[in-house]
Amino acid sequence: MFGSRAKKADASAGKQDVLSAAATQSGAAVWFRTAKFVSLLIFLALVLFGLALFNTKETADTFHYLIKNLSGSEIVYGSSHAPIAFNTDSSVKCAAFRGDIIIATKSGVDLYDTQGELILTDQYAFSSPELLVGDANFLVYDVGGHTLRVYNAFSNVFTTTLPYQIFAVSLHDNGTFAVATSEKGYHAAVYVYNASFQLIYKWLSPDKLVFDVSLCPYDSARLLVATCKASEGNFSGEIISLSTQSEDIVSSVHLDNALPMQVSYVKKDANAHFWVLTDTYLANISSDNQVLAKNTFTSTDLSAYHIGPTYGVLAQKKSMVGTTYELKIFAPGEKEQFCTDVGSQIFDIVSVGKKVYVLAYETLYILEPASKTVHTYSVSRSFRKILPLENNTLAFVSDNTVCFLLME
């Protein structure tokens, strides 16, 4: 295993206590907040006593952090933001959009700023909502349903209901989006809409099934389609490269005896490399269809996965018993970038820039694969999703609350 958990200075112990305390506080009653404020004053008095008694840099640093970040008001400890409460269901999706928070459920979507103020709300009835975010818009669609809705920061700007089921959608930062569906007489259909919501391209296949679609981040005229074809009891996957400027297939990659689950361009790679996740491996493939790296797994040991703008991540259970998982982080073109163990159930994996965030049971892991370092923090056992925001702020989502924590 490369690397180990980074050792923190004594000054950070107080910070981790703050993070843990923040996790359990989400809008208590007035009398409880009053008691909390009194307790805070007592705690700060003890810190002042320690500062006077020991007069060490560690104690001073801890006191500085507490004075800067703690408050006796309704805001969450360790943050300058109020918690957001929402009605939960089993299919809640959350994402950050221009520094605000989107919460999409089966019954509707809400957009909040980080002070907890409701900016936008819209109602619908989806069985399995999925949420995508771009620079210009965000989009909610019903997986296996027929309806797709597009929003800007103020309102619903486009809605379409298709005659056949929606399997997958890809949203470009410029507002272009592609929809994987089917059509009468065709098993697979891909529609591409421009930023003005006009249908500008259609690709149809009579004998393939479509599983996923991905628009190229550097050229929204290019897209990948993950397909599969069954023949005489065997199936063969295929990644097809298309262009909205051509009626012909640009190129394709065959995946023998592998079922493609997800395809995604590497967002930070101008060479247009892309990831392919199948039922047995994660592969990184170049724009000229050369397999640069392939990492296999079995369906029984794969616990979680993530394909982000820079990294591909696999979490595999180390044994049939126990709760230890091996986390493997891959960079484009490399066999294995970084590997470490996670000692509890993994709920969410997110990569932003040079960091990978792993939210496990009662623990947040922040990994920097390039330097092979791991930092850990204690968090609430109720947290299930993490959203990195601007200015070193993280949003943690529990069953019905979003809490904000400042990481310094």
XYZ file of N, CA and C in Angstrom, residues 146-328:
549
model
N -39.744 9.238 -18.846
C -39.851 9.885 -20.153
C -39.548 11.379 -20.131
N -39.406 11.974 -18.951
C -39.355 13.435 -18.852
C -37.982 13.933 -18.425
N -37.608 15.077 -19.004
C -36.341 15.742 -18.712
C -36.632 17.225 -18.528
N -36.022 17.821 -17.490
C -36.258 19.233 -17.186
C -34.918 19.943 -17.000
N -34.782 21.123 -17.615
C -33.550 21.912 -17.555
C -33.834 23.207 -16.799
N -32.861 23.625 -15.955
C -33.012 24.821 -15.131
C -31.772 25.699 -15.253
N -31.979 27.015 -15.134
C -30.865 27.906 -14.861
C -30.934 28.273 -13.380
N -30.277 29.337 -12.976
C -30.242 29.682 -11.554
C -31.559 30.262 -11.047
N -32.544 30.456 -11.949
C -33.767 31.135 -11.536
C -35.043 30.342 -11.793
N -35.049 29.501 -12.840
C -36.318 28.866 -13.190
C -36.106 27.655 -14.086
N -37.194 26.921 -14.298
C -37.225 25.842 -15.279
C -37.296 26.473 -16.671
N -36.299 26.191 -17.520
C -36.220 26.854 -18.821
C -36.576 25.924 -19.978
N -36.656 24.604 -19.714
C -36.993 23.681 -20.793
C -37.475 22.371 -20.198
N -38.519 21.819 -20.793
C -39.037 20.510 -20.401
C -39.407 19.743 -21.663
N -39.032 18.474 -21.710
C -39.451 17.630 -22.817
C -39.861 16.265 -22.283
N -40.866 15.691 -22.891
C -41.316 14.343 -22.558
C -41.191 13.486 -23.813
N -40.354 12.462 -23.742
C -40.076 11.611 -24.895
C -41.028 10.418 -24.923
N -41.283 9.859 -26.098
C -42.211 8.722 -26.192
C -41.647 7.423 -25.636
N -40.305 7.324 -25.571
C -39.677 6.108 -25.066
C -38.800 6.440 -23.858
N -38.402 5.403 -23.135
C -37.671 5.577 -21.881
C -36.332 6.291 -22.084
N -35.959 7.091 -21.080
C -34.648 7.735 -21.049
C -33.695 6.837 -20.267
N -32.586 6.436 -20.907
C -31.609 5.571 -20.250
C -30.475 6.361 -19.609
N -30.022 7.425 -20.278
C -28.906 8.214 -19.768
C -28.908 9.569 -20.458
N -28.263 10.547 -19.813
C -28.145 11.900 -20.361
C -26.736 12.407 -20.065
N -26.180 13.193 -20.974
C -24.901 13.868 -20.756
C -25.109 15.360 -20.974
N -24.617 16.175 -20.032
C -24.789 17.629 -20.093
C -23.438 18.299 -20.249
N -23.290 19.124 -21.278
C -22.055 19.875 -21.516
C -22.114 21.201 -20.769
N -20.940 21.749 -20.427
C -20.905 23.019 -19.710
C -21.536 24.162 -20.497
N -21.546 24.067 -21.831
C -22.115 25.152 -22.633
C -23.631 25.055 -22.785
N -24.246 24.044 -22.184
C -25.692 23.891 -22.244
C -26.174 22.839 -23.217
N -25.300 22.350 -24.105
C -25.657 21.243 -24.989
C -25.881 19.983 -24.163
N -26.853 19.148 -24.542
C -27.033 17.879 -23.839
C -27.453 16.788 -24.809
N -27.079 15.552 -24.468
C -27.387 14.373 -25.281
C -28.240 13.419 -24.464
N -29.213 12.800 -25.108
C -30.149 11.894 -24.438
C -30.078 10.527 -25.098
N -29.852 9.483 -24.292
C -29.869 8.101 -24.782
C -31.247 7.513 -24.519
N -31.910 7.079 -25.571
C -33.268 6.554 -25.456
C -33.469 5.507 -26.552
N -34.680 5.297 -26.984
C -34.967 4.418 -28.123
C -36.055 5.078 -28.963
N -36.389 4.437 -30.056
C -37.364 5.017 -30.966
C -38.097 3.882 -31.669
N -39.264 4.152 -32.195
C -40.037 3.122 -32.874
C -39.215 2.491 -34.000
N -39.031 1.171 -33.917
C -38.255 0.454 -34.915
C -36.770 0.411 -34.631
N -36.321 1.072 -33.529
C -34.892 1.124 -33.204
C -34.702 0.856 -31.710
N -33.763 -0.032 -31.399
C -33.453 -0.297 -29.992
C -32.726 0.878 -29.348
N -31.877 1.558 -30.119
C -31.069 2.648 -29.576
C -31.310 3.927 -30.355
N -31.412 5.021 -29.616
C -31.524 6.346 -30.220
C -30.791 7.340 -29.332
N -30.028 8.229 -29.942
C -29.342 9.294 -29.212
C -29.736 10.622 -29.838
N -30.281 11.525 -29.024
C -30.662 12.863 -29.475
C -29.701 13.873 -28.852
N -29.276 14.859 -29.638
C -28.438 15.942 -29.123
C -29.183 17.258 -29.309
N -29.298 18.027 -28.209
C -29.948 19.333 -28.219
C -28.891 20.411 -27.975
N -29.005 21.542 -28.664
C -28.062 22.628 -28.426
C -28.508 23.463 -27.228
N -27.755 24.529 -26.943
C -28.038 25.350 -25.764
C -29.356 26.104 -25.876
N -29.905 26.169 -27.090
C -31.219 26.799 -27.296
C -32.340 25.768 -27.284
N -31.993 24.520 -26.910
C -32.943 23.412 -26.753
C -33.545 22.946 -28.084
N -32.794 23.140 -29.154
C -33.204 22.650 -30.463
C -32.550 21.299 -30.727
N -33.299 20.351 -31.265
C -32.756 19.047 -31.631
C -31.875 19.214 -32.866
N -30.566 18.956 -32.723
C -29.629 19.203 -33.820
C -29.016 17.922 -34.376
N -29.242 16.789 -33.692
C -28.593 15.560 -34.163
C -29.366 14.359 -33.634
N -29.403 13.305 -34.474
C -30.047 12.063 -34.063
C -29.243 10.885 -34.615
N -28.976 9.913 -33.739
C -28.312 8.669 -34.160
C -29.202 7.500 -33.758
N -29.415 6.556 -34.689
C -30.316 5.437 -34.455
C -29.617 4.118 -34.752
N -29.978 3.067 -33.997
C -29.454 1.728 -34.251
C -30.582 0.716 -34.089
N -30.786 -0.159 -35.084
C -31.865 -1.139 -34.991
C -31.519 -2.376 -34.176
N -30.210 -2.622 -33.919
C -29.825 -3.894 -33.299
C -28.966 -3.746 -32.048
N -28.722 -2.545 -31.577
C -27.906 -2.336 -30.380
C -28.762 -1.766 -29.251
N -28.348 -2.045 -28.029
C -28.931 -1.408 -26.853
C -27.976 -0.319 -26.389
N -28.503 0.790 -25.919
C -27.664 1.895 -25.474
C -27.723 1.988 -23.949
N -26.533 2.153 -23.327
C -26.437 2.200 -21.866
C -26.020 3.567 -21.341
N -25.185 4.277 -22.104
C -24.686 5.559 -21.603
C -24.249 6.422 -22.777
N -24.102 7.721 -22.510
C -23.658 8.676 -23.519
C -22.809 9.731 -22.826
N -21.784 10.254 -23.533
C -20.903 11.263 -22.951
C -20.493 12.266 -24.018
N -20.740 13.551 -23.754
C -20.302 14.621 -24.643
C -18.869 15.009 -24.315
N -18.077 15.300 -25.347
C -16.682 15.684 -25.141
C -16.621 17.078 -24.526
N -15.908 17.267 -23.416
C -15.867 18.581 -22.761
C -15.175 19.651 -23.588
N -14.310 19.253 -24.526
C -13.584 20.225 -25.336
C -14.238 20.489 -26.681
N -15.225 19.692 -27.027
C -15.892 19.847 -28.316
C -17.265 19.190 -28.214
N -18.299 19.987 -28.003
C -19.632 19.420 -27.778
C -20.219 18.776 -29.025
N -19.514 18.880 -30.165
C -19.962 18.179 -31.370
C -19.565 16.707 -31.344
N -18.665 16.336 -30.446
C -18.206 14.951 -30.335
C -18.892 14.273 -29.159
N -19.212 12.997 -29.326
C -19.836 12.253 -28.238
C -19.509 10.771 -28.346
N -19.577 10.105 -27.205
C -19.386 8.665 -27.106
C -20.698 8.016 -26.688
N -20.951 6.834 -27.234
C -22.154 6.086 -26.885
C -21.744 4.677 -26.480
N -22.158 4.242 -25.294
C -21.888 2.881 -24.819
C -23.051 1.992 -25.227
N -22.749 0.960 -26.031
C -23.801 0.093 -26.561
C -23.458 -1.371 -26.328
N -24.442 -2.225 -26.556
C -24.249 -3.667 -26.441
C -25.154 -4.358 -27.456
N -24.641 -5.447 -28.040
C -25.402 -6.222 -29.018
C -25.355 -7.687 -28.629
N -26.504 -8.340 -28.607
C -26.585 -9.764 -28.281
C -26.747 -10.563 -29.566
N -26.012 -11.700 -29.635
C -26.088 -12.548 -30.822
C -25.828 -13.991 -30.438
N -26.801 -14.867 -30.665
C -26.676 -16.300 -30.420
C -26.222 -16.604 -28.987
N -26.806 -15.921 -28.042
C -26.505 -16.167 -26.637
C -25.289 -15.441 -26.114
N -24.532 -14.788 -26.979
C -23.369 -14.017 -26.559
C -23.670 -12.527 -26.708
N -22.966 -11.738 -25.926
C -23.141 -10.301 -26.060
C -21.779 -9.640 -26.234
N -21.779 -8.546 -26.930
C -20.546 -7.816 -27.199
C -20.802 -6.329 -27.018
N -19.998 -5.699 -26.157
C -20.117 -4.266 -25.942
C -19.338 -3.494 -26.993
N -19.750 -2.262 -27.204
C -19.062 -1.416 -28.177
C -19.202 0.046 -27.761
N -18.083 0.765 -27.771
C -18.093 2.202 -27.539
C -17.986 2.880 -28.896
N -18.997 3.632 -29.256
C -19.072 4.254 -30.576
C -18.820 5.755 -30.449
N -17.905 6.252 -31.273
C -17.603 7.685 -31.315
C -18.380 8.327 -32.457
N -19.102 9.405 -32.147
C -19.944 10.083 -33.126
C -19.609 11.569 -33.182
N -20.073 12.212 -34.234
C -19.958 13.660 -34.372
C -21.278 14.197 -34.895
N -21.735 15.293 -34.299
C -22.983 15.898 -34.766
C -22.825 16.525 -36.145
N -21.593 16.604 -36.626
C -21.323 17.181 -37.938
C -21.185 16.121 -39.023
N -21.440 14.859 -38.664
C -21.317 13.776 -39.635
C -22.411 12.743 -39.396
N -22.891 12.127 -40.462
C -23.887 11.071 -40.340
C -23.250 9.711 -40.092
N -21.947 9.611 -40.296
C -21.246 8.338 -40.165
C -20.646 8.174 -38.775
N -20.423 6.913 -38.383
C -19.695 6.619 -37.150
C -18.237 7.022 -37.332
N -17.697 7.772 -36.399
C -16.309 8.227 -36.496
C -15.354 7.078 -36.232
N -15.585 6.337 -35.160
C -14.762 5.179 -34.813
C -15.497 4.368 -33.762
N -14.943 3.191 -33.411
C -15.572 2.364 -32.379
C -14.537 1.467 -31.724
N -14.834 1.053 -30.498
C -14.002 0.123 -29.734
C -14.885 -1.038 -29.306
N -14.488 -2.262 -29.642
C -15.258 -3.445 -29.271
C -14.806 -3.955 -27.899
N -15.767 -4.351 -27.089
C -15.517 -4.868 -25.743
C -16.068 -6.287 -25.690
N -15.258 -7.255 -26.052
C -15.725 -8.637 -26.122
C -16.107 -9.165 -24.742
N -17.299 -9.745 -24.650
C -17.799 -10.367 -23.419
C -17.763 -9.421 -22.220
N -17.965 -8.158 -22.478
C -18.021 -7.172 -21.398
C -19.221 -6.263 -21.632
N -19.932 -5.985 -20.566
C -21.125 -5.148 -20.638
C -20.772 -3.727 -20.203
N -20.829 -2.743 -21.098
C -20.466 -1.372 -20.708
C -21.521 -0.759 -19.794
N -21.079 -0.272 -18.644
C -21.991 0.350 -17.691
C -21.937 1.874 -17.769
N -20.736 2.401 -18.021
C -20.577 3.855 -18.029
C -19.423 4.230 -18.947
N -19.576 5.342 -19.664
C -18.507 5.895 -20.487
C -18.418 7.382 -20.180
N -17.187 7.901 -20.098
C -17.025 9.306 -19.735
C -15.688 9.819 -20.235
N -15.716 10.964 -20.888
C -14.470 11.614 -21.277
C -13.704 12.059 -20.033
N -12.372 12.061 -20.141
C -11.529 12.638 -19.098
C -11.594 14.150 -19.276
N -12.202 14.830 -18.331
C -12.533 16.242 -18.516
C -11.304 17.130 -18.626
N -10.250 16.811 -17.889
C -9.072 17.667 -17.869
C -8.020 17.244 -18.884
N -8.403 16.455 -19.857
C -7.446 15.892 -20.808
C -7.792 16.368 -22.214
N -6.984 17.283 -22.762
C -7.240 17.818 -24.094
C -7.049 16.771 -25.182
N -6.434 15.627 -24.841
C -6.258 14.554 -25.817
C -7.519 13.719 -26.002
N -8.562 14.038 -25.253
C -9.860 13.356 -25.371
C -9.774 11.877 -25.029
N -8.927 11.514 -24.045
C -8.983 10.158 -23.503
C -10.337 9.964 -22.822
N -10.725 8.714 -22.643
C -12.000 8.480 -21.978
C -11.941 7.216 -21.126
N -12.842 7.167 -20.134
C -12.991 6.027 -19.248
C -14.136 5.150 -19.739
N -13.964 3.840 -19.572
C -15.048 2.896 -19.806
C -15.134 1.972 -18.596
N -16.285 1.946 -17.958
C -16.525 1.021 -16.855
C -17.444 -0.081 -17.357
N -16.972 -1.327 -17.274
C -17.790 -2.477 -17.660
C -18.136 -3.280 -16.413
N -18.760 -4.426 -16.609
C -19.109 -5.270 -15.471
C -17.912 -6.021 -14.917
N -16.733 -5.934 -15.574
C -15.554 -6.666 -15.092
C -14.282 -5.829 -15.020
N -14.266 -4.625 -15.567
C -13.033 -3.837 -15.513
C -13.307 -2.352 -15.751
N -12.318 -1.543 -15.329
C -12.277 -0.115 -15.632
C -11.117 0.107 -16.586
N -11.372 0.730 -17.722
C -10.336 0.939 -18.732
C -10.228 2.414 -19.076
N -8.998 2.838 -19.360
C -8.737 4.174 -19.877
C -8.286 4.021 -21.327
N -8.959 4.697 -22.237
C -8.749 4.500 -23.669
C -8.424 5.841 -24.321
N -7.473 5.823 -25.240
C -7.056 7.045 -25.921
C -8.041 7.409 -27.025
N -7.886 8.610 -27.567
C -8.789 9.072 -28.618
C -8.649 8.264 -29.899
N -7.496 7.583 -30.079
C -7.339 6.701 -31.240
C -7.648 5.248 -30.883
N -8.387 5.060 -29.779
C -8.947 3.761 -29.376
C -7.904 2.752 -28.910
N -6.795 3.229 -28.364
C -5.805 2.346 -27.765
C -6.082 2.228 -26.270
N -6.120 0.990 -25.767
C -6.346 0.773 -24.339
C -5.065 1.115 -23.589
N -5.096 2.185 -22.815
C -3.912 2.645 -22.095
C -3.739 1.912 -20.775
N -4.828 1.548 -20.145
C -4.771 0.831 -18.869
C -6.094 0.122 -18.652
N -6.020 -1.054 -18.027
C -7.221 -1.827 -17.717
C -7.063 -2.426 -16.328
N -8.067 -2.234 -15.485
C -8.016 -2.697 -14.105
C -9.256 -3.539 -13.830
N -9.036 -4.815 -13.568
C -10.146 -5.762 -13.460
C -10.668 -5.870 -12.030
N -11.895 -6.361 -11.914
C -12.518 -6.630 -10.625
C -13.611 -7.659 -10.853
N -14.162 -8.172 -9.765
C -15.313 -9.068 -9.855
C -16.534 -8.351 -9.311
N -17.697 -8.798 -9.722
C -18.932 -8.147 -9.288
C -19.160 -8.284 -7.789
N -18.550 -9.282 -7.175
C -18.757 -9.503 -5.741
C -17.850 -8.638 -4.880
N -16.678 -8.244 -5.401
C -15.773 -7.471 -4.545
C -15.826 -5.967 -4.819
N -16.520 -5.521 -5.861
C -16.616 -4.093 -6.137
C -17.688 -3.473 -5.247
N -17.260 -2.590 -4.342
C -18.178 -1.965 -3.394
C -18.661 -0.606 -3.879
N -17.767 0.166 -4.499
C -18.119 1.503 -4.978
C -17.161 1.883 -6.092
N -17.582 2.833 -6.905
C -16.711 3.325 -7.961
C -17.035 4.782 -8.243
N -16.095 5.457 -8.892
C -16.282 6.860 -9.245
C -15.446 7.158 -10.477
N -16.056 7.804 -11.455
C -15.327 8.300 -12.614
C -15.475 9.811 -12.606
N -14.385 10.509 -12.316
C -14.433 11.953 -12.178
C -13.736 12.672 -13.304
N -13.586 13.992 -13.172
C -12.948 14.780 -14.225
C -11.478 14.468 -14.412
N -10.834 13.909 -13.378
C -9.408 13.590 -13.476
C -9.127 12.132 -13.171
N -9.750 11.589 -12.142
C -9.410 10.253 -11.662
C -10.559 9.264 -11.851
N -10.166 7.993 -11.987
C -11.089 6.881 -11.868
C -10.797 6.161 -10.567
N -11.835 5.792 -9.812
C -11.646 5.216 -8.476
C -12.452 3.931 -8.355
N -11.800 2.883 -7.827
C -12.464 1.625 -7.519
C -12.287 1.329 -6.038
N -13.353 0.902 -5.371
C -13.292 0.452 -3.980
C -13.691 -1.012 -3.954
N -12.730 -1.869 -3.604
C -12.966 -3.309 -3.615
C -12.817 -3.880 -2.215
N -13.736 -4.760 -1.843
C -13.685 -5.395 -0.533
C -12.499 -6.351 -0.483
N -11.724 -6.291 0.614
C -10.493 -7.074 0.689
C -10.754 -8.533 1.015
N -11.877 -8.824 1.670
C -12.211 -10.209 1.991
C -13.721 -10.330 2.126
N -14.216 -11.567 2.146
C -15.652 -11.793 2.262
C -16.180 -11.405 3.638
N -15.297 -11.416 4.637
C -15.676 -11.001 5.983
C -14.934 -9.716 6.320
N -15.453 -8.966 7.269
C -14.814 -7.724 7.647
C -15.332 -6.555 6.830
N -14.868 -5.364 7.187
C -15.345 -4.139 6.540
C -14.191 -3.284 6.022
N -13.108 -3.908 5.625
C -11.979 -3.170 5.072
C -12.037 -3.203 3.550
N -11.857 -2.022 2.950
C -11.930 -1.895 1.499
C -10.606 -1.348 0.972
N -10.199 -1.857 -0.175
C -9.008 -1.348 -0.840
C -9.438 -0.314 -1.869
N -8.932 0.895 -1.710
C -9.278 1.994 -2.598
C -8.159 2.172 -3.619
N -8.502 2.063 -4.901
C -7.530 2.220 -5.980
C -7.909 3.443 -6.802
